[in-house]
Amino acid sequence: ETGVTQSPTHLIKTRGQQVTLRCSSQSGHNTVSWYQQALGQGPQFIFQYYREEENGRGNFPPRFSGLQFPNYSSELNVNALELDDSALYLCASSRGFLNEKLFFGSGTQLSVL
Amino acid sequence: AQTVTQSQPEMSVQEAETVTLSCTYDTSESDYYLFWYKQPPSRQMILVIRQEAYKQQNATENRFSVNFQKAAKSFSLKISDSQLGDAAMYFCAYRRGNNNDMRFGAGTRLTVKP
């Protein structure tokens, strides 16, 4: 059984650019959640995808968007990058959207210069 | 809004001894879940233990146990027989029963001294 994998592990972008982060969920999991973890803070919920549809969203602007594919892998897209978007982005998968047992990836560290 | 507070930015424990990490939360809900996650340098968040609010019995997972005080809205984690591999950031988290938005505290960095 493969775990949750995220790519890339590190990324450097400049302000105003766009970025796409990728996540492969654990085998058998149909739900993916994305979190943003700023330096020295706990993760903050961005949104969740369940069966290819957005199923809940945290307090993030529309320039944060996502996709989930038929194989349940997922993308997080951020447009018009701002300096404050610099953070670790974590993906977590689960069986079902209210399953409290989340399996996390090791994250993508995004730096915006 | 539900908030989670971890008042100890850093804690230290001697190997083989016991340490308790504190967490308080604020909610008006009756149906919710509480969690402790561990984040080692690999950055992957690992579930340590969870507690359903409707259960009065404190959860236990091997060397890890919680002290859940519902009226006080307190949820502390006790680590017994601490091991070097327990060194990590520990995050307390809250999730409302019918909601997929998990709220995390700011974390406690645990150091284990040999």
XYZ file of N, CA and C in Angstrom:
681
model
N 0.860 -1.197 0.000
C 0.000 0.000 0.000
C 0.890 1.238 0.000
N 0.764 2.080 -1.049
C 1.609 3.268 -1.131
C 0.999 4.363 -0.286
N 1.878 5.236 0.249
C 1.412 6.345 1.053
C 1.086 7.542 0.187
N 0.886 8.682 0.866
C 0.580 9.925 0.170
C 1.892 10.551 -0.308
N 1.953 10.853 -1.583
C 3.173 11.469 -2.111
C 2.845 12.830 -2.707
N 3.751 13.770 -2.493
C 3.570 15.133 -2.997
C 4.780 15.541 -3.827
N 4.491 16.336 -4.861
C 5.587 16.858 -5.688
C 5.275 18.272 -6.141
N 6.316 19.095 -6.321
C 7.703 18.819 -5.930
C 7.871 18.957 -4.415
N 9.059 18.673 -3.911
C 9.293 18.824 -2.470
C 9.597 20.273 -2.114
N 10.256 20.963 -3.023
C 10.583 22.377 -2.831
C 10.336 23.133 -4.124
N 9.969 24.411 -3.980
C 9.663 25.221 -5.154
C 9.924 26.679 -4.824
N 10.541 27.392 -5.749
C 10.747 28.829 -5.576
C 10.072 29.556 -6.723
N 9.237 30.529 -6.388
C 8.520 31.319 -7.388
C 8.674 32.795 -7.046
N 8.320 33.636 -7.989
C 8.324 35.067 -7.726
C 6.897 35.583 -7.636
N 6.753 36.690 -6.968
C 5.440 37.294 -6.745
C 4.714 37.505 -8.076
N 3.430 37.167 -8.109
C 2.623 37.329 -9.307
C 2.544 36.083 -10.177
N 3.466 35.144 -9.983
C 3.442 33.916 -10.776
C 2.340 32.978 -10.308
N 2.195 31.894 -11.054
C 1.220 30.862 -10.728
C 1.976 29.571 -10.409
N 1.392 28.721 -9.547
C 2.057 27.482 -9.183
C 1.036 26.348 -9.096
N 1.491 25.145 -9.435
C 0.660 23.939 -9.300
C 1.407 22.924 -8.458
N 0.762 22.468 -7.409
C 1.307 21.437 -6.534
C 0.497 20.173 -6.719
N 1.168 19.020 -6.606
C 0.509 17.755 -6.893
C 0.539 16.796 -5.716
N -0.490 15.956 -5.665
C -0.627 15.014 -4.559
C -1.223 13.708 -5.078
N -0.583 12.621 -4.740
C -1.143 11.294 -5.027
C -1.628 10.706 -3.723
N -2.909 10.390 -3.670
C -3.485 9.915 -2.418
C -3.117 8.456 -2.166
N -3.306 8.053 -0.924
C -3.039 6.663 -0.558
C -4.035 5.757 -1.269
N -3.573 4.566 -1.606
C -4.415 3.603 -2.300
C -5.725 3.376 -1.547
N -6.845 3.457 -2.280
C -8.151 3.206 -1.674
C -8.805 4.438 -1.060
N -8.110 5.563 -1.086
C -8.670 6.783 -0.502
C -9.311 7.642 -1.581
N -10.532 8.149 -1.319
C -11.242 8.937 -2.317
C -11.366 10.408 -1.942
N -10.724 10.804 -0.866
C -10.844 12.186 -0.384
C -9.467 12.781 -0.173
N -9.294 14.015 -0.634
C -8.023 14.713 -0.453
C -8.288 16.084 0.163
N -7.522 16.420 1.180
C -7.601 17.739 1.810
C -6.249 18.423 1.666
N -6.284 19.724 1.501
C -5.060 20.523 1.402
C -4.977 21.485 2.579
N -3.754 21.615 3.097
C -3.494 22.510 4.224
C -2.294 23.388 3.908
N -2.330 24.605 4.455
C -1.188 25.510 4.365
C -0.591 25.649 5.762
N 0.712 25.430 5.884
C 1.375 25.563 7.177
C 2.459 26.626 7.075
N 2.166 27.809 7.596
C 3.155 28.878 7.618
C 4.204 28.572 8.686
N 5.349 29.180 8.569
C 6.461 28.920 9.486
C 6.054 29.196 10.936
N 6.249 28.237 11.809
C 5.956 28.406 13.223
C 4.492 28.297 13.591
N 3.667 27.856 12.648
C 2.231 27.742 12.914
C 1.734 26.333 12.612
N 0.510 26.073 13.045
C -0.126 24.824 12.688
C -0.744 24.910 11.308
N -1.043 23.771 10.701
C -1.669 23.769 9.373
C -3.035 24.434 9.402
N -3.365 25.094 8.272
C -4.693 25.700 8.088
C -5.371 25.034 6.905
N -6.621 24.694 7.082
C -7.407 24.004 6.063
C -7.676 24.926 4.889
N -7.316 24.458 3.680
C -7.587 25.238 2.460
C -8.907 24.760 1.858
N -8.951 23.493 1.455
C -10.183 22.897 0.944
C -10.028 21.389 0.890
N -11.158 20.740 0.574
C -11.198 19.296 0.463
C -11.894 18.907 -0.838
N -11.418 17.833 -1.421
C -12.058 17.273 -2.609
C -12.510 15.853 -2.317
N -13.747 15.580 -2.710
C -14.335 14.254 -2.518
C -14.969 13.857 -3.836
N -14.519 12.741 -4.384
C -15.043 12.251 -5.659
C -15.066 13.356 -6.712
N -13.965 14.057 -6.844
C -13.695 15.047 -7.886
C -14.435 16.377 -7.708
N -15.098 16.558 -6.553
C -15.808 17.816 -6.335
C -15.292 18.487 -5.062
N -15.244 19.826 -5.078
C -14.857 20.532 -3.866
C -15.932 20.314 -2.802
N -15.491 19.955 -1.613
C -16.414 19.555 -0.549
C -16.044 20.263 0.749
N -15.986 21.565 0.701
C -15.620 22.308 1.901
C -14.394 23.149 1.635
N -14.396 24.353 2.181
C -13.329 25.293 1.921
C -13.066 26.117 3.173
N -11.804 26.382 3.440
C -11.442 27.244 4.552
C -11.416 28.698 4.114
N -10.825 29.543 4.920
C -10.819 30.974 4.665
C -9.662 31.366 3.733
N -9.739 30.908 2.504
C -8.717 31.223 1.501
C -9.392 31.844 0.283
N -8.714 32.802 -0.370
C -9.319 33.500 -1.514
C -9.441 32.588 -2.727
N -10.245 33.005 -3.710
C -10.477 32.166 -4.907
C -9.236 31.890 -5.741
N -8.161 32.660 -5.538
C -6.960 32.372 -6.327
C -6.314 31.036 -5.905
N -6.807 30.470 -4.805
C -6.440 29.108 -4.414
C -7.528 28.199 -4.992
N -7.156 27.340 -5.906
C -8.131 26.445 -6.499
C -7.535 25.047 -6.588
N -8.399 24.078 -6.869
C -7.906 22.710 -6.911
C -8.635 21.856 -7.907
N -8.118 20.663 -8.056
C -8.735 19.659 -8.907
C -8.515 18.309 -8.258
N -9.469 17.406 -8.501
C -9.229 16.007 -8.160
C -9.540 15.185 -9.396
N -8.707 14.214 -9.664
C -8.824 13.417 -10.882
C -9.512 12.077 -10.595
N -9.963 11.373 -11.650
C -10.656 10.096 -11.429
C -9.858 9.086 -10.616
N -8.524 9.171 -10.641
C -7.739 8.238 -9.823
C -7.536 8.797 -8.405
N -8.229 9.892 -8.090
C -8.242 10.537 -6.770
C -6.976 11.318 -6.450
N -6.033 11.412 -7.381
C -4.921 12.328 -7.175
C -5.461 13.749 -7.273
N -4.654 14.708 -6.841
C -5.182 16.070 -6.734
C -4.118 17.103 -7.057
N -4.564 18.275 -7.443
C -3.691 19.427 -7.655
C -4.192 20.606 -6.844
N -3.250 21.401 -6.375
C -3.551 22.691 -5.766
C -2.921 23.744 -6.663
N -3.716 24.689 -7.115
C -3.233 25.778 -7.950
C -3.355 27.091 -7.193
N -2.310 27.888 -7.250
C -2.355 29.207 -6.644
C -1.952 30.222 -7.710
N -2.851 31.164 -7.977
C -2.581 32.224 -8.951
C -2.111 33.486 -8.253
N -1.455 34.368 -9.028
C -1.053 35.692 -8.518
C -0.379 35.570 -7.159
N 0.688 34.813 -7.094
C 1.358 34.524 -5.833
C 1.754 35.789 -5.075
N 1.562 35.721 -3.776
C 1.960 36.804 -2.879
C 3.047 36.290 -1.934
N 3.786 37.228 -1.339
C 4.873 36.827 -0.441
C 4.346 35.958 0.706
N 3.153 36.284 1.194
C 2.561 35.544 2.322
C 2.137 34.124 1.953
N 2.194 33.786 0.682
C 1.875 32.411 0.276
C 3.035 31.470 0.552
N 4.176 32.003 0.930
C 5.323 31.168 1.282
C 4.957 30.313 2.490
N 5.027 29.004 2.321
C 4.583 28.085 3.374
C 4.846 26.659 2.939
N 4.606 25.737 3.863
C 4.590 24.312 3.551
C 3.159 23.941 3.213
N 2.953 23.304 2.077
C 1.611 22.893 1.667
C 1.502 21.377 1.831
N 0.566 20.982 2.672
C 0.376 19.572 3.004
C -0.889 19.043 2.369
N -0.782 17.838 1.877
C -1.930 17.128 1.327
C -2.226 15.961 2.264
N -3.489 15.673 2.477
C -3.885 14.533 3.311
C -5.002 13.778 2.616
N -4.920 12.462 2.626
C -5.992 11.676 2.020
C -6.696 10.843 3.089
N -7.920 10.434 2.759
C -8.705 9.629 3.693
C -9.755 8.846 2.915
N -10.317 7.854 3.591
C -11.455 7.119 3.033
C -12.724 7.850 3.478
N -13.331 8.608 2.604
C -14.536 9.323 2.987
C -14.209 10.698 3.526
N -15.139 11.636 3.360
C -14.835 13.039 3.662
C -14.963 13.383 5.140
N -15.564 12.524 5.933
C -15.651 12.805 7.366
C -14.833 11.817 8.177
N -13.970 11.093 7.489
C -13.101 10.149 8.178
C -12.024 10.924 8.928
N -11.960 10.724 10.225
C -11.005 11.504 11.013
C -9.584 11.005 10.874
N -9.408 9.847 10.251
C -8.065 9.316 10.099
C -7.479 9.837 8.783
N -6.690 10.890 8.887
C -6.036 11.490 7.728
C -4.623 10.962 7.602
N -4.215 10.729 6.364
C -2.846 10.312 6.077
C -2.187 11.449 5.295
N -1.138 12.009 5.872
C -0.491 13.167 5.285
C 0.719 12.796 4.446
N 0.980 13.644 3.442
C 2.229 13.589 2.712
C 3.285 14.425 3.430
N 4.471 14.493 2.855
C 5.570 15.247 3.467
C 5.605 16.703 3.025
N 4.684 17.084 2.167
C 4.513 18.491 1.852
C 5.379 19.031 0.732
N 4.973 20.188 0.238
C 5.767 20.973 -0.715
C 6.100 22.295 -0.049
N 7.377 22.603 0.041
C 7.812 23.882 0.622
C 7.868 24.914 -0.495
N 6.968 25.896 -0.438
C 6.896 26.945 -1.461
C 7.496 28.230 -0.914
N 8.434 28.784 -1.645
C 9.012 30.082 -1.295
C 8.648 31.066 -2.398
N 8.071 32.204 -2.005
C 7.711 33.246 -2.967
C 8.615 34.451 -2.710
N 9.377 34.822 -3.734
C 10.341 35.916 -3.590
C 9.850 37.199 -4.252
N -16.316 30.776 16.452
C -15.272 30.032 15.749
C -14.528 29.134 16.745
N -14.150 27.987 16.240
C -13.406 27.074 17.109
C -11.926 27.410 17.060
N -11.302 27.498 18.226
C -9.864 27.755 18.278
C -9.190 26.725 19.156
N -7.937 26.480 18.867
C -7.124 25.533 19.611
C -5.880 26.259 20.098
N -5.593 26.152 21.392
C -4.460 26.853 21.977
C -3.491 25.876 22.625
N -2.239 25.976 22.234
C -1.176 25.213 22.877
C -0.249 26.238 23.520
N -0.228 26.245 24.834
C 0.450 27.309 25.559
C 1.937 27.069 25.765
N 2.407 25.902 25.377
C 3.819 25.543 25.576
C 4.526 25.483 24.225
N 5.242 26.507 23.822
C 5.934 26.458 22.526
C 7.000 25.362 22.501
N 7.640 25.130 23.663
C 8.704 24.122 23.730
C 8.618 23.357 25.046
N 8.928 22.069 24.975
C 9.009 21.238 26.170
C 10.218 20.322 26.014
N 10.733 19.913 27.166
C 11.889 19.038 27.160
C 11.659 17.910 28.160
N 12.136 16.710 27.845
C 11.970 15.570 28.749
C 13.212 14.694 28.667
N 13.526 14.065 29.776
C 14.640 13.122 29.804
C 14.132 11.787 29.255
N 14.992 11.128 28.516
C 14.644 9.804 27.989
C 14.154 8.913 29.126
N 13.093 8.150 28.855
C 12.465 7.191 29.772
C 11.521 7.853 30.787
N 11.482 9.175 30.818
C 10.582 9.839 31.753
C 9.269 10.211 31.053
N 8.391 10.844 31.826
C 7.036 11.181 31.340
C 6.910 12.679 31.134
N 6.196 13.050 30.095
C 5.964 14.473 29.816
C 4.496 14.659 29.422
N 3.961 15.817 29.775
C 2.568 16.141 29.427
C 2.531 17.436 28.625
N 1.885 17.369 27.474
C 1.705 18.531 26.608
C 0.268 19.037 26.760
N 0.112 20.341 26.870
C -1.196 20.936 27.140
C -1.885 21.433 25.875
N -3.213 21.400 25.920
C -4.019 21.915 24.815
C -5.377 22.327 25.376
N -5.828 23.496 25.022
C -7.199 23.901 25.327
C -7.869 24.307 24.025
N -9.186 24.221 24.025
C -9.920 24.541 22.810
C -11.196 25.276 23.187
N -11.739 25.932 22.222
C -12.943 26.714 22.453
C -13.994 26.293 21.429
N -15.153 25.845 21.912
C -16.218 25.459 21.010
C -17.550 25.506 21.745
N -18.618 25.694 20.981
C -19.959 25.609 21.535
C -20.660 24.338 21.052
N -19.935 23.532 20.298
C -20.488 22.298 19.749
C -20.450 21.182 20.792
N -21.317 20.181 20.616
C -21.292 19.010 21.487
C -20.718 17.791 20.772
N -20.737 17.828 19.438
C -20.237 16.720 18.637
C -18.931 17.141 17.972
N -17.835 16.613 18.469
C -16.549 16.979 17.867
C -15.515 15.916 18.198
N -14.368 16.036 17.525
C -13.247 15.129 17.731
C -12.004 15.951 18.071
N -11.149 15.359 18.854
C -9.869 15.979 19.200
C -8.742 15.026 18.830
N -7.616 15.609 18.430
C -6.506 14.817 17.934
C -5.177 15.375 18.440
N -4.206 14.506 18.511
C -2.809 14.902 18.623
C -2.073 14.326 17.419
N -1.352 15.227 16.732
C -0.519 14.833 15.605
C 0.931 15.122 15.937
N 1.794 14.295 15.395
C 3.245 14.454 15.548
C 3.817 14.832 14.186
N 4.709 15.832 14.168
C 5.358 16.222 12.917
C 6.877 16.190 13.118
N 7.514 15.107 12.706
C 8.978 15.021 12.817
C 9.639 15.879 11.738
N 10.964 15.931 11.710
C 11.657 16.740 10.687
C 11.306 16.356 9.249
N 10.814 15.146 9.043
C 10.392 14.735 7.699
C 9.163 15.514 7.212
N 8.537 16.257 8.116
C 7.380 17.149 7.843
C 6.051 16.411 7.716
N 6.064 15.094 7.669
C 4.810 14.350 7.526
C 4.066 14.315 8.852
N 2.833 14.754 8.840
C 2.005 14.734 10.054
C 1.529 13.309 10.291
N 1.728 12.829 11.529
C 1.362 11.459 11.874
C 0.376 11.499 13.032
N -0.756 10.830 12.873
C -1.756 10.791 13.937
C -1.235 9.977 15.112
N -1.244 10.592 16.287
C -0.785 9.925 17.503
C -1.965 9.300 18.244
N -3.031 10.088 18.417
C -4.162 9.635 19.213
C -5.359 10.527 18.908
N -6.549 9.988 19.054
C -7.770 10.780 18.836
C -8.783 10.470 19.930
N -9.683 11.419 20.131
C -10.695 11.293 21.181
C -12.015 11.804 20.636
N -13.065 10.997 20.768
C -14.406 11.470 20.421
C -14.986 12.178 21.637
N -15.602 13.322 21.437
C -16.092 14.125 22.559
C -17.168 13.412 23.365
N -17.932 12.524 22.719
C -19.029 11.867 23.431
C -18.535 10.732 24.335
N -17.259 10.361 24.185
C -16.714 9.288 25.014
C -16.079 9.869 26.275
N -16.485 9.357 27.410
C -15.929 9.850 28.666
C -14.562 9.244 28.961
N -14.361 8.036 28.450
C -13.095 7.354 28.723
C -11.972 8.001 27.932
N -10.846 8.245 28.602
C -9.698 8.829 27.935
C -9.048 7.823 26.991
N -8.677 8.310 25.785
C -8.042 7.437 24.802
C -6.615 7.098 25.209
N -6.196 5.900 24.835
C -4.833 5.427 25.110
C -4.316 4.675 23.897
N -3.073 4.959 23.548
C -2.399 4.234 22.464
C -0.974 3.942 22.927
N -0.778 2.737 23.473
C 0.548 2.335 23.950
C 1.084 3.347 24.964
N 2.182 4.033 24.673
C 2.782 4.957 25.633
C 2.096 6.319 25.652
N 1.133 6.518 24.782
C 0.465 7.814 24.658
C -0.936 7.735 25.243
N -1.286 8.695 26.058
C -2.623 8.764 26.611
C -3.036 10.222 26.712
N -4.345 10.435 26.798
C -4.837 11.807 26.908
C -5.608 11.969 28.209
N -5.674 13.209 28.663
C -6.535 13.603 29.765
C -7.547 14.582 29.182
N -8.739 14.073 28.915
C -9.796 14.851 28.269
C -10.739 15.382 29.335
N -10.741 16.691 29.519
C -11.612 17.346 30.491
C -12.602 18.197 29.687
N -13.770 17.618 29.408
C -14.717 18.262 28.495
C -15.230 19.590 29.032
N -15.574 19.632 30.298
C -16.122 20.869 30.872
C -15.071 21.983 30.845
N -13.845 21.632 31.081
C -12.762 22.619 31.084
C -12.228 22.867 29.681
N -12.681 22.097 28.701
C -12.213 22.188 27.321
C -10.686 22.075 27.267
N -10.236 21.015 27.890
C -8.806 20.748 27.980
C -8.529 19.350 27.441
N -7.408 19.209 26.746
C -7.098 17.938 26.094
C -5.582 17.777 26.098
N -5.025 17.240 27.159
C -3.569 17.130 27.265
C -3.091 15.751 26.837
N -1.864 15.695 26.369
C -1.238 14.454 25.900
C -0.129 14.067 26.857
N -0.182 12.834 27.351
C 0.876 12.319 28.210
C 1.670 11.285 27.437
N 2.988 11.480 27.434
C 3.886 10.519 26.799
C 4.701 9.867 27.913
N 4.539 8.564 28.062
C 5.257 7.822 29.093
C 6.487 7.145 28.486
N 7.508 6.924 29.357
C 8.712 6.234 28.892
C 9.216 6.874 27.582
N 9.458 8.157 27.622
C 9.826 8.916 26.419
C 11.047 8.315 25.725
N 10.981 8.293 24.404
C 12.070 7.765 23.594
C 12.628 8.857 22.687
N 13.862 8.665 22.251
C 14.499 9.671 21.400
C 13.663 9.939 20.148
N 13.005 8.905 19.652
C 12.180 9.045 18.456
C 10.903 9.841 18.668
N 10.597 10.178 19.921
C 9.409 10.995 20.195
C 9.681 12.477 19.940
N 10.929 12.843 19.770
C 11.261 14.247 19.520
C 10.630 14.709 18.216
N 9.844 15.784 18.302
C 9.094 16.274 17.131
C 8.267 17.475 17.550
N 7.576 18.076 16.580
C 6.524 19.044 16.874
C 5.242 18.257 17.110
N 4.496 18.651 18.130
C 3.216 18.019 18.420
C 2.105 19.051 18.277
N 1.102 18.689 17.498
C -0.020 19.580 17.247
C -1.309 18.984 17.786
N -2.032 19.795 18.521
C -3.370 19.461 18.963
C -4.338 19.951 17.885
N -5.387 19.191 17.611
C -6.315 19.578 16.552
C -7.750 19.246 16.959
N -8.660 20.013 16.390
C -10.098 19.895 16.669
C -10.850 19.791 15.360
N -11.876 18.950 15.354
C -12.749 18.900 14.180
C -14.175 18.731 14.628
N -15.048 19.569 14.114
C -16.475 19.441 14.420
C -17.001 18.175 13.790
N -18.009 17.576 14.403
C -18.462 16.259 13.972
C -18.868 16.147 12.523
N -19.572 17.141 12.021
C -20.084 17.039 10.650
C -19.368 17.992 9.709
N -18.137 18.297 10.017
C -17.378 19.273 9.247
C -15.994 18.717 8.946
N -15.488 19.008 7.748
C -14.188 18.461 7.375
C -13.032 19.438 7.622
N -13.300 20.556 8.253
C -12.281 21.575 8.525
C -11.609 21.276 9.858
N -10.378 20.776 9.811
C -9.655 20.462 11.036
C -8.854 21.686 11.450
N -9.007 22.090 12.723
C -8.303 23.265 13.246
C -7.139 22.815 14.115
N -5.959 23.350 13.830
C -4.755 22.970 14.556
C -4.287 24.098 15.474
N -3.652 23.711 16.577
C -2.946 24.666 17.409
C -1.610 25.018 16.777
N -0.865 25.887 17.448
C 0.413 26.366 16.913
C 1.558 25.380 17.138
N 1.320 24.356 17.962
C 2.320 23.312 18.139
C 3.204 23.483 19.359
N 3.742 22.367 19.822
C 4.730 22.320 20.903
C 5.923 21.511 20.404
N 7.094 22.097 20.498
C 8.303 21.373 20.081
C 8.812 20.571 21.266
N 8.857 19.253 21.123
C 9.323 18.374 22.196
C 10.743 17.917 21.901
N 11.615 18.145 22.884
C 12.995 17.665 22.822
C 13.144 16.536 23.830
N 13.799 15.460 23.428
C 14.053 14.332 24.320
C 15.564 14.237 24.545
N 15.952 14.345 25.804
C 17.389 14.327 26.141
C 17.841 12.927 26.509
N 18.959 12.470 25.944
C 19.435 11.111 26.266
C 20.056 11.048 27.658
